[in-house]
Coordinates of C-alpha atoms in Angstrom, one line a residue:
M1 CA 126.5 117.5 81.7
G2 CA 127.7 121.3 81.3
R3 CA 125.1 123.5 79.2
R4 CA 127.4 123.6 76.5
A5 CA 127.8 119.5 76.2
A6 CA 123.8 119.4 76.5
A7 CA 123.5 121.8 73.5
A8 CA 125.9 119.7 71.7
V9 CA 123.5 117.1 72.2
T10 CA 120.5 119.0 71.3
A11 CA 122.1 120.3 67.9
A12 CA 123.1 116.5 66.9
V13 CA 119.6 115.2 67.5
V14 CA 117.6 118.2 65.9
T15 CA 119.9 117.3 62.9
A16 CA 119.0 113.7 63.6
G17 CA 115.4 114.4 64.2
T18 CA 114.6 116.5 60.8
C19 CA 112.3 114.4 58.8
G20 CA 112.9 113.6 55.0
T21 CA 114.6 115.6 52.3
A22 CA 114.4 119.5 51.6
T23 CA 111.3 120.7 49.4
A24 CA 111.6 123.6 47.3
A25 CA 112.4 126.8 48.9
V26 CA 110.0 129.1 50.7
E27 CA 110.2 131.5 53.5
P28 CA 108.6 129.6 55.9
V29 CA 106.8 130.6 59.5
D30 CA 108.2 128.6 62.4
V31 CA 106.5 127.2 64.9
Q32 CA 108.1 126.1 68.4
L33 CA 106.1 123.6 70.1
L34 CA 107.0 122.6 73.5
A35 CA 105.4 119.8 75.3
I36 CA 105.6 118.3 78.9
T37 CA 104.1 115.0 80.1
D38 CA 103.4 113.0 83.2
F39 CA 104.3 116.1 85.2
H40 CA 102.0 114.4 88.1
G41 CA 103.0 117.3 90.6
Y42 CA 106.5 116.5 90.9
L43 CA 107.3 120.4 92.1
R44 CA 110.6 119.6 94.0
A45 CA 113.9 118.4 92.3
H46 CA 114.4 114.8 93.0
D47 CA 117.5 112.9 93.4
D48 CA 116.4 109.5 93.2
G49 CA 115.2 107.8 89.9
N50 CA 112.4 110.6 89.4
G51 CA 114.8 113.2 88.9
Q52 CA 117.4 111.4 86.7
V53 CA 117.9 110.7 83.0
R54 CA 120.6 108.5 81.3
L55 CA 122.4 109.7 78.1
P56 CA 123.1 106.5 75.6
D57 CA 126.9 106.9 76.5
G58 CA 125.7 105.8 80.1
T59 CA 126.1 109.2 81.7
V60 CA 123.5 109.8 84.3
L61 CA 122.2 113.7 84.6
K62 CA 120.3 114.9 87.3
V63 CA 117.3 116.4 86.4
G64 CA 113.8 118.0 86.8
G65 CA 112.2 120.2 89.4
A66 CA 109.5 123.0 89.0
A67 CA 111.9 126.0 89.0
Y68 CA 114.0 124.2 86.5
N69 CA 111.4 123.1 84.0
A70 CA 110.4 126.5 84.0
A71 CA 113.9 128.2 83.6
H72 CA 114.2 125.7 80.5
L73 CA 111.1 126.8 79.3
K74 CA 112.1 130.5 79.2
R75 CA 115.5 129.6 77.4
L76 CA 113.9 127.6 74.8
R77 CA 111.2 130.0 74.1
A78 CA 113.7 133.3 73.7
G79 CA 113.6 134.7 70.5
K80 CA 110.8 132.7 69.3
R81 CA 108.2 134.6 67.6
N82 CA 105.9 131.6 67.6
S83 CA 106.1 129.3 71.2
I84 CA 103.0 127.0 72.0
T85 CA 103.5 125.4 75.8
F86 CA 101.1 122.2 76.3
S87 CA 100.8 119.1 78.3
A88 CA 100.0 115.6 77.0
G89 CA 98.1 115.0 80.3
D90 CA 98.8 113.5 83.6
S91 CA 99.6 116.9 84.8
F92 CA 98.5 116.5 88.4
S93 CA 97.1 113.2 90.6
G94 CA 100.6 113.7 91.9
W95 CA 102.3 111.4 94.3
P96 CA 104.5 114.0 96.3
F97 CA 102.7 114.8 99.5
E98 CA 102.8 118.6 99.1
V99 CA 100.3 118.3 96.0
D100 CA 98.1 115.6 97.0
A101 CA 97.5 116.7 100.4
F102 CA 96.1 119.7 98.6
Q103 CA 93.3 118.4 96.0
D104 CA 96.7 118.8 93.4
E105 CA 95.9 122.7 93.7
P106 CA 99.9 123.4 94.0
T107 CA 99.9 121.8 90.5
I108 CA 98.3 123.6 88.7
E109 CA 99.6 127.1 90.1
V110 CA 103.0 125.9 88.7
L111 CA 101.4 124.9 85.6
N112 CA 99.9 128.2 85.3
A113 CA 103.3 129.7 85.8
F114 CA 104.9 127.7 83.3
G115 CA 102.3 129.2 80.8
L116 CA 100.6 126.2 79.8
R117 CA 98.3 126.7 76.8
F118 CA 96.2 123.6 77.2
S119 CA 96.3 120.3 78.3
A120 CA 95.1 116.6 76.6
V121 CA 93.4 114.8 79.4
G122 CA 95.3 112.1 80.6
N123 CA 93.6 109.0 82.6
H124 CA 95.1 110.9 85.9
E125 CA 93.1 113.9 85.3
L126 CA 89.8 111.9 85.8
D127 CA 90.8 110.6 89.0
V128 CA 88.4 112.4 90.8
S129 CA 85.4 113.0 88.5
P130 CA 84.5 114.5 85.3
E131 CA 82.8 117.3 87.7
F132 CA 86.3 118.0 89.8
L133 CA 88.5 118.5 86.3
K134 CA 85.7 121.1 84.9
D135 CA 84.6 123.0 87.9
H136 CA 87.3 122.7 90.2
M137 CA 90.7 122.5 88.5
G138 CA 89.4 124.2 85.6
R139 CA 87.2 127.0 87.0
G140 CA 88.3 127.0 90.9
R141 CA 85.0 126.0 92.0
C142 CA 85.5 125.4 96.0
F143 CA 83.9 122.3 97.8
G144 CA 83.7 121.6 101.5
R145 CA 85.5 124.2 103.7
V146 CA 87.8 126.8 102.2
D147 CA 91.5 125.8 102.6
V148 CA 90.6 123.2 104.9
D149 CA 89.0 120.8 101.8
S150 CA 89.8 123.1 99.0
C151 CA 90.7 126.0 97.4
F152 CA 93.7 126.6 99.3
T153 CA 95.7 129.5 99.8
D154 CA 98.7 129.9 97.3
S155 CA 101.7 131.0 97.5
T156 CA 100.4 135.0 96.6
G157 CA 98.2 134.7 99.3
R158 CA 95.0 134.4 97.4
R159 CA 92.5 131.5 96.9
F160 CA 92.8 128.6 94.7
R161 CA 91.8 129.9 91.1
G162 CA 91.8 127.1 88.6
A163 CA 93.7 126.5 85.8
R164 CA 94.2 129.4 82.9
F165 CA 94.4 126.7 80.5
P166 CA 91.7 124.5 79.2
F167 CA 91.7 120.6 79.6
L168 CA 90.8 118.6 76.1
S169 CA 90.1 115.4 75.3
A170 CA 88.2 114.2 71.8
N171 CA 87.2 111.0 72.6
I172 CA 86.0 110.9 76.5
V173 CA 82.3 110.9 76.1
G174 CA 79.3 110.3 78.0
A175 CA 78.6 107.1 78.6
R176 CA 74.9 107.7 77.9
T177 CA 74.9 110.5 75.9
G178 CA 78.4 109.6 73.6
R179 CA 78.8 113.6 73.5
P180 CA 82.1 114.9 74.5
I181 CA 82.6 116.1 78.0
L182 CA 85.6 118.3 77.2
R183 CA 86.3 120.7 74.0
P184 CA 88.0 117.8 71.4
Y185 CA 90.8 120.3 70.0
T186 CA 92.3 123.6 70.0
V187 CA 93.3 126.1 67.5
E188 CA 96.4 128.1 68.2
W189 CA 97.7 130.9 66.0
A190 CA 100.9 131.6 64.3
R191 CA 102.0 135.3 63.4
G192 CA 103.8 135.1 59.7
S193 CA 105.0 138.4 58.0
G194 CA 103.1 141.1 56.8
G195 CA 100.5 140.2 60.3
R196 CA 99.4 137.4 58.5
R197 CA 97.9 134.6 61.7
I198 CA 98.1 130.8 60.2
P199 CA 96.0 128.4 62.4
V200 CA 97.4 125.1 63.7
G201 CA 95.2 122.6 65.2
F202 CA 95.6 120.3 68.0
I203 CA 93.4 117.5 68.5
N204 CA 93.9 116.1 72.3
L205 CA 93.2 112.6 72.9
T206 CA 92.8 110.1 76.1
V207 CA 94.1 106.6 76.3
T208 CA 91.0 104.6 76.0
D209 CA 91.0 102.2 79.3
T210 CA 90.3 105.7 81.4
P211 CA 86.9 105.0 82.2
A212 CA 87.8 101.5 83.5
G213 CA 91.2 101.9 85.0
S214 CA 92.1 101.4 88.5
T215 CA 92.4 105.0 90.0
S216 CA 90.2 106.7 87.1
Y217 CA 87.6 104.5 87.1
Q218 CA 84.6 106.5 85.9
P219 CA 81.4 104.0 85.3
G220 CA 79.8 107.1 83.7
L221 CA 82.0 107.7 80.9
R222 CA 83.1 105.7 77.6
A223 CA 86.6 106.0 75.3
L224 CA 86.0 106.1 71.5
P225 CA 88.5 104.8 69.6
L226 CA 91.9 107.0 68.9
V227 CA 92.5 106.3 65.2
E228 CA 88.8 107.1 64.1
T229 CA 88.2 109.9 66.5
A230 CA 91.4 111.5 65.2
A231 CA 90.2 111.4 61.5
R232 CA 87.0 112.9 62.1
Y233 CA 88.3 115.8 63.9
A234 CA 91.4 116.1 61.7
A235 CA 88.9 116.6 58.9
E236 CA 86.7 118.8 60.7
L237 CA 89.4 121.0 60.7
R238 CA 90.7 120.6 57.2
R239 CA 87.1 122.1 56.4
K240 CA 87.7 125.1 58.7
G241 CA 90.9 125.8 57.0
V242 CA 93.2 124.3 59.7
R243 CA 96.0 122.6 57.4
A244 CA 98.8 122.5 60.3
I245 CA 97.5 119.4 62.6
V246 CA 99.1 118.2 66.1
A247 CA 97.7 114.8 67.6
N248 CA 98.3 115.3 71.3
V249 CA 98.2 112.0 72.7
H250 CA 97.8 110.4 76.2
E251 CA 98.8 107.2 75.4
G252 CA 102.5 105.3 75.5
G253 CA 104.7 103.8 73.4
Q254 CA 108.4 102.6 73.7
A255 CA 111.9 102.6 72.1
D256 CA 114.1 100.5 74.3
G257 CA 117.7 100.7 74.1
A258 CA 117.5 104.0 72.0
G259 CA 118.1 106.8 74.6
F260 CA 115.5 109.4 75.0
N261 CA 116.1 110.8 71.8
G262 CA 116.5 108.1 69.6
C263 CA 113.9 105.4 68.3
H264 CA 115.0 101.9 68.0
K265 CA 112.5 99.2 67.3
P266 CA 109.6 101.5 68.7
S267 CA 106.4 99.8 70.2
G268 CA 103.3 100.1 71.7
P269 CA 99.7 101.5 71.4
V270 CA 100.8 104.8 70.2
I271 CA 103.1 103.7 67.8
D272 CA 100.1 101.7 66.4
F273 CA 98.2 105.0 66.4
A274 CA 101.0 106.8 64.6
R275 CA 101.0 104.2 61.6
A276 CA 97.6 104.2 61.2
A277 CA 96.3 108.1 62.1
S278 CA 95.2 110.2 59.1
P279 CA 97.9 111.9 56.7
D280 CA 96.3 115.2 57.9
I281 CA 97.8 115.0 61.3
D282 CA 101.6 116.4 60.9
A283 CA 102.5 115.5 64.1
I284 CA 101.8 113.1 67.6
V285 CA 103.1 113.9 70.5
T286 CA 102.5 111.6 73.5
G287 CA 102.8 110.5 76.6
H288 CA 101.2 107.8 79.5
W289 CA 104.1 105.1 79.8
H290 CA 106.6 107.7 81.3
A291 CA 108.8 106.6 78.2
G292 CA 111.7 109.0 76.2
F293 CA 111.8 108.6 72.5
N294 CA 111.8 110.5 69.6
C295 CA 111.0 108.8 66.0
S296 CA 110.0 109.4 62.7
I297 CA 107.3 107.3 61.5
P298 CA 105.6 107.2 57.9
D299 CA 101.9 108.4 57.5
P300 CA 102.5 105.7 55.7
A301 CA 103.8 108.3 52.7
R302 CA 105.0 111.3 54.4
P303 CA 107.2 110.6 57.9
R304 CA 106.2 112.6 61.0
P305 CA 107.6 113.2 64.5
V306 CA 106.2 111.0 67.6
V307 CA 107.5 112.2 70.5
E308 CA 107.3 111.5 74.1
G309 CA 108.9 113.1 77.0
L310 CA 109.4 110.9 80.2
N311 CA 107.5 111.8 83.2
H312 CA 108.0 113.7 86.4
G313 CA 109.5 117.0 84.6
R314 CA 112.5 115.4 83.6
L315 CA 112.4 116.1 79.9
I316 CA 110.9 119.3 77.5
S317 CA 109.9 118.1 74.1
E318 CA 110.2 120.4 71.2
I319 CA 109.2 120.3 67.7
G320 CA 110.0 122.9 65.1
L321 CA 107.1 123.2 62.4
R322 CA 107.8 125.1 59.5
L323 CA 104.3 126.5 57.6
D324 CA 103.9 127.4 54.4
P325 CA 102.8 130.8 54.6
R326 CA 100.8 130.4 51.0
T327 CA 99.0 127.7 52.2
G328 CA 99.3 127.0 56.1
E329 CA 100.4 123.7 55.4
V330 CA 103.5 121.8 57.3
L331 CA 106.8 121.5 55.3
R332 CA 107.2 118.2 56.5
D333 CA 110.8 117.7 55.3
R334 CA 111.7 120.5 57.2
T335 CA 110.4 119.6 60.6
T336 CA 112.5 118.9 63.8
A337 CA 111.8 117.5 66.9
V338 CA 114.1 117.1 70.0
N339 CA 113.6 116.1 73.8
H340 CA 115.7 117.9 76.0
P341 CA 116.7 117.1 79.6
V342 CA 115.7 119.8 81.9
T343 CA 119.4 119.8 83.6
R344 CA 120.3 122.0 87.0
D345 CA 123.0 123.9 85.3
L346 CA 121.2 127.0 85.0
A347 CA 119.9 129.5 87.5
P348 CA 116.2 128.1 88.6
D349 CA 113.0 130.5 87.5
P350 CA 112.7 132.7 91.2
E351 CA 109.3 132.8 91.0
V352 CA 108.4 128.7 90.6
G353 CA 111.0 128.4 93.1
R354 CA 109.1 130.6 95.6
I355 CA 106.2 128.7 94.4
V356 CA 107.4 125.2 95.2
S357 CA 109.2 126.2 98.4
Y358 CA 105.7 127.8 99.8
W359 CA 104.0 124.3 99.0
K360 CA 106.7 122.1 100.5
A361 CA 106.6 124.3 103.9
R362 CA 102.8 124.3 103.8
G363 CA 103.0 120.3 103.3
E364 CA 105.1 120.0 106.1
R365 CA 102.6 122.0 108.4
R366 CA 99.7 119.9 107.1
A367 CA 101.5 116.4 107.8
A368 CA 102.2 117.4 111.5
E369 CA 98.6 118.3 112.2
P370 CA 97.2 115.4 114.7
L371 CA 94.3 113.8 113.3
A372 CA 93.1 111.2 115.8
R373 CA 94.5 108.9 118.7
Q374 CA 95.4 105.5 118.7
T375 CA 95.1 103.4 122.0
G376 CA 97.6 100.5 120.8
D377 CA 100.0 99.5 117.9
L378 CA 98.3 99.3 114.3
T379 CA 100.6 96.9 111.9
R380 CA 100.1 95.4 108.8
T381 CA 102.1 92.3 111.0
P382 CA 99.9 89.2 110.6
N383 CA 98.6 86.3 112.7
A384 CA 98.5 82.9 111.4
H385 CA 95.1 83.5 109.8
G386 CA 96.6 86.6 108.1
E387 CA 94.5 89.0 110.0
S388 CA 96.7 92.4 110.6
A389 CA 95.1 95.0 113.0
L390 CA 95.9 97.9 110.1
G391 CA 94.4 95.2 107.5
D392 CA 91.3 95.2 109.5
L393 CA 90.8 98.9 110.1
A394 CA 91.2 99.4 106.1
A395 CA 88.9 97.5 105.7
D396 CA 86.4 99.1 107.9
V397 CA 87.4 102.4 106.6
Q398 CA 86.1 101.3 102.9
H399 CA 82.8 99.6 104.4
W400 CA 82.1 103.0 106.5
T401 CA 83.0 105.2 103.6
A402 CA 80.6 103.5 101.5
A403 CA 78.0 103.8 104.2
R404 CA 77.8 107.4 103.9
T405 CA 75.6 107.6 100.5
R406 CA 72.5 105.3 99.9
R407 CA 74.2 103.9 96.6
G408 CA 77.1 103.1 98.2
R409 CA 76.0 101.4 101.4
A410 CA 77.9 97.7 101.2
D411 CA 77.0 94.2 102.9
L412 CA 80.7 93.9 103.2
A413 CA 84.4 95.4 102.2
L414 CA 87.6 93.6 101.4
V415 CA 91.0 94.7 101.7
A416 CA 94.5 93.0 99.4
T417 CA 97.0 93.0 102.5
R418 CA 99.4 91.2 100.4
P419 CA 98.4 90.4 96.9
H420 CA 99.2 87.8 94.3
K421 CA 100.8 90.5 92.0
G422 CA 100.3 94.6 92.5
S423 CA 101.2 96.7 95.3
T424 CA 98.8 96.7 98.6
A425 CA 97.2 99.7 100.1
L426 CA 98.8 99.0 103.5
A427 CA 102.4 100.7 102.9
R428 CA 103.4 101.8 107.0
D429 CA 102.7 100.7 110.1
L430 CA 101.1 103.4 112.6
P431 CA 102.7 102.3 116.1
F432 CA 101.5 103.1 119.1
A433 CA 105.1 104.9 120.0
K434 CA 106.4 107.9 119.0
G435 CA 108.1 108.5 115.8
N436 CA 110.7 110.6 114.6
A437 CA 107.8 112.8 112.2
A438 CA 106.9 116.6 113.0
G439 CA 103.9 116.7 115.7
D440 CA 103.8 113.1 116.1
A441 CA 103.6 111.9 119.9
D442 CA 102.8 108.3 121.9
G443 CA 99.3 107.7 120.8
V444 CA 99.1 110.4 118.3
I445 CA 98.0 109.9 114.2
T446 CA 99.0 112.3 112.3
F447 CA 97.7 113.6 108.6
G448 CA 101.0 112.6 107.2
E449 CA 101.1 109.3 108.7
A450 CA 98.1 108.6 107.8
W451 CA 98.2 109.5 104.2
A452 CA 101.6 107.3 104.2
A453 CA 100.1 104.3 105.9
Y454 CA 97.0 103.5 103.6
G455 CA 95.9 103.9 99.8
Y456 CA 97.7 104.9 96.8
G457 CA 94.7 107.5 95.3
N458 CA 92.7 104.3 94.4
P459 CA 88.9 104.8 94.7
V460 CA 86.6 102.8 96.9
L461 CA 83.7 101.2 94.7
T462 CA 80.7 99.8 95.6
V463 CA 79.7 96.9 93.7
T464 CA 77.4 94.0 92.8
V465 CA 78.6 90.4 92.8
T466 CA 77.5 86.9 93.8
G467 CA 77.8 85.1 97.0
E468 CA 80.1 82.7 94.8
Q469 CA 82.0 85.4 93.6
I470 CA 82.7 86.1 97.2
H471 CA 83.4 82.6 98.4
Q472 CA 85.9 82.6 95.0
A473 CA 88.0 85.3 96.3
L474 CA 88.1 84.1 99.8
E475 CA 89.3 80.5 98.0
Q476 CA 91.9 82.3 95.5
Q477 CA 93.8 83.7 98.9
W478 CA 95.6 80.5 98.3
R479 CA 97.5 80.1 95.0
D480 CA 100.6 77.9 94.2
G481 CA 101.7 77.3 97.8
R482 CA 101.7 80.8 98.7
F483 CA 98.9 82.7 100.9
A484 CA 97.7 86.3 100.1
P485 CA 95.0 87.3 102.8
L486 CA 92.1 89.5 102.1
A487 CA 91.3 91.4 105.1
V488 CA 87.8 91.8 105.6
S489 CA 85.2 94.1 107.5
R490 CA 83.7 93.6 110.9
S491 CA 80.5 92.8 109.2
V492 CA 81.8 89.3 108.0
R493 CA 83.2 86.0 109.7
Y494 CA 84.7 82.7 108.1
R495 CA 86.8 79.6 109.2
Y496 CA 88.9 77.9 106.6
D497 CA 90.8 74.7 106.6
A498 CA 94.1 74.6 105.8
S499 CA 94.2 70.8 105.1
R500 CA 92.3 70.6 102.2
P501 CA 93.4 71.3 98.8
E502 CA 93.8 74.8 97.2
G503 CA 90.3 76.0 95.9
D504 CA 88.5 74.0 98.6
R505 CA 89.6 75.6 102.0
V506 CA 86.7 77.6 103.0
D507 CA 83.1 76.1 103.1
P508 CA 80.0 79.1 102.3
G509 CA 78.4 77.4 105.3
D510 CA 81.1 79.0 107.4
V511 CA 81.2 82.2 106.4
T512 CA 78.8 84.8 107.4
I513 CA 78.1 88.3 106.6
D514 CA 75.9 90.6 109.4
G515 CA 75.7 87.3 111.0
R516 CA 73.7 85.4 108.7
P517 CA 75.3 82.5 106.6
L518 CA 76.7 83.5 102.8
D519 CA 74.2 82.1 100.1
T520 CA 76.3 81.7 97.0
G521 CA 73.0 82.3 95.1
R522 CA 71.8 85.6 95.7
D523 CA 73.8 89.2 95.4
Y524 CA 76.0 91.1 97.7
R525 CA 76.8 94.8 97.2
L526 CA 80.8 94.9 97.6
A527 CA 82.9 97.6 98.9
A528 CA 86.5 97.0 97.7
L529 CA 89.5 99.3 95.6
A530 CA 89.2 99.7 91.9
Y531 CA 92.8 97.6 91.7
T532 CA 91.3 95.0 93.7
L533 CA 87.7 94.3 91.7
I534 CA 89.3 94.7 88.1
G535 CA 91.8 91.8 89.1
A536 CA 95.0 93.8 89.2
D537 CA 96.1 92.6 92.8
G538 CA 95.5 88.7 91.2
Y539 CA 91.8 87.6 92.6
P540 CA 90.0 87.1 89.6
A541 CA 86.7 86.3 91.2
F542 CA 85.0 89.6 90.4
A543 CA 85.4 89.7 86.9
G544 CA 82.0 90.8 85.6
F545 CA 80.9 92.7 88.6
R546 CA 77.9 95.3 88.4
Q547 CA 76.1 98.2 89.1
A548 CA 79.3 99.9 90.1
Y549 CA 79.4 103.3 92.3
R550 CA 82.0 105.0 92.6
N551 CA 82.4 106.3 96.3
Q552 CA 84.2 109.9 97.5
P553 CA 86.3 110.6 98.5
A554 CA 89.6 108.1 96.7
D555 CA 91.6 105.9 99.9
H556 CA 93.9 108.5 101.4
E557 CA 91.2 111.0 102.0
A558 CA 89.0 108.5 102.8
F559 CA 91.6 107.2 105.7
V560 CA 91.9 111.1 106.8
A561 CA 87.7 111.5 107.0
Y562 CA 87.3 108.3 108.9
L563 CA 90.1 109.1 111.4
R564 CA 88.3 112.8 111.7
A565 CA 84.7 110.9 112.4
H566 CA 86.6 108.7 115.0
P567 CA 89.2 110.6 117.1
A568 CA 89.8 107.7 119.2
V569 CA 90.9 104.2 117.6
T570 CA 91.3 101.0 119.0
P571 CA 93.0 98.2 116.9
P572 CA 90.5 95.6 115.8
S573 CA 90.1 92.3 117.7
P574 CA 91.7 89.9 115.0
D575 CA 88.7 87.4 115.2
R576 CA 87.1 87.7 112.1
V577 CA 89.2 84.8 110.3
T578 CA 89.9 81.5 112.2
G579 CA 91.1 78.0 110.5
G580 CA 92.9 75.0 111.2
K581 CA 95.1 72.2 109.6

C-alpha cells in the first residue's frame, strides 16, 4: 500500500475509533500517545510473517524494521505539541541473533533513538533477573568482561550506558516484602495555552504469570492482581491531582477476524481487565498476545479505547487524548485511536538504519567466532532407545550449569528431546563436517552454530522432586502409543521394558543415579528447563516441585559457557538407556 492509501485507511479508522458523542465545546489540549509493544529486538526488516500485516481486504503489506519505525514515529509526531512515546513491554529478550547474543543491548540503543519515555515491564523483561533489568538494562552496569560478556561497544563507539527511560511495573513485587520492585507509575506533563501544564498519569502493569513463566521464572517475585492494583494507583493519582490516567498493561487479548483496526467479539484477559478496571482510567494500551485490535469498551458507563499493536515493530498504536484545560479531565467523547502499519514506503531513518547495520555486521562476526572443537557428529538422531548425542550433551550441559553454584547443584538433569507438546530445546544438529556458515571448518563449533543448536532463552532451574516423580517422568515418555524421550545426564542409567503396558515400563530398581538405585521415597535435586518443569513439554510428573533455584545463565549462554570451558567435545556414548521388547 502506498502512502496515500495508508493515510486513507488511517483517516477512516480515526473516525471509526472515536469514542461516544460530542460534549460541550471547549478548547481542549491535545495529547498524542504513541505506543509500541512486543518489539522483541526485531531491528532488521523481515520479509516473513514477522514483517507482514494483512488488511481486511486481504492485502498483505510488508512492514517493520527499526529504521522504518523511527521514520514513522517522526512523521506521526510532526507538528504535535504534546507527544508521548512508550512501550507496553517485551521490548527486548529478542530472538534475532544480533540482539540476543549481545545481552539485548542493541535493542536498548534503538529504543533510546526512538525517544521512548518509559516502558511497562513485560514478562520477557524479567527473563534474566530483576537486578539485570534494573542495574544493567536500566543503569548500564557491566558484568563479566566488558565488550565480551556485557557493555558492548555500540554504534557510536561508546560502551553500553543503559536505557534513557525507566522500566515500570505496579504489580510485580518481592515475594517476601510485598513491595514493588520498580516504580508503579509515571506522570507526563502536557503543555496547554498560556503555559499551563496538565498531568497525564500512566499506570504500568505486568502479566500476572510472569514469576512462574517458562522464560521469566523468578522464585523471588510474585504478581499482584491487575484490576485491584490499577484501581489503587488510579486513586492515588487522583489524590495527587492527576485526572487523565492511562493503563499501560502487558496482558493480551484478541478480536478475531476484524483486522488490526477492528474489534470483533473481543476476548482475553485484557478485555476482562478493561471491563472491570476503575472508571478513573481513560485509556488502555496493551500487548503480550501479539494481536492487533482497536476496541472501545465501556467502563461500564463511558467508553474508552483499548488497543494492542501486534508485535516485532509491525504497528504503532496512536491514541489522541483531548484534555479539558480547566479540569485536566479527558474528554472521552473526543478520544481517538488508530493502529498504524509501519509501512516501508517512506525513507528509513538514517540514524537508526546505521545502528541496525552496525549490529547486523557485529552479529555476523560474533556468529563466526570459534568456540570449541568436536571429535564427531553431535546430532539429534535417536537410537532405538531414544538417545541422541546432542540430547545427552544438552543434559550434561544443564547438569554442569547447575553445578557451578552450591545452591544449584543437582543429582541429575533431564532434557525433552522430542516432547509430547511444545517445542524442543534441541533445534539444530552440530555435524563434524564443515557447513556453509562463516568461520566454520571441519570439527569446529562456532558461536552461531552453538546458539542455534540448543536453547530458546529458557532458564535452567534446580528443583527438589521425589524419586517417585522422577520415576513417573520416565514412564510419561510413552503416551498414546508415542515415545517422547527424555535425555538424561551422565549421572543416570536406566532400563525400560517396552513389552509392558504404558505407565509400567520402568522399574525403579532399574534406575540408578550416581551408581545408586533410585529411591522413590527420597528427595532429589533435578536440573531441567523451566519449560519442562512447569509441564509445557507434556510431562506432568514434576507438578509441585519445590525449592526452585534459578541458575545463571539461561540455555543459549549456558551452552556457550560449557563449550568455552570444554574446548574439545566428544559425542557421549549412547549407553545411558537400555531396553527391550
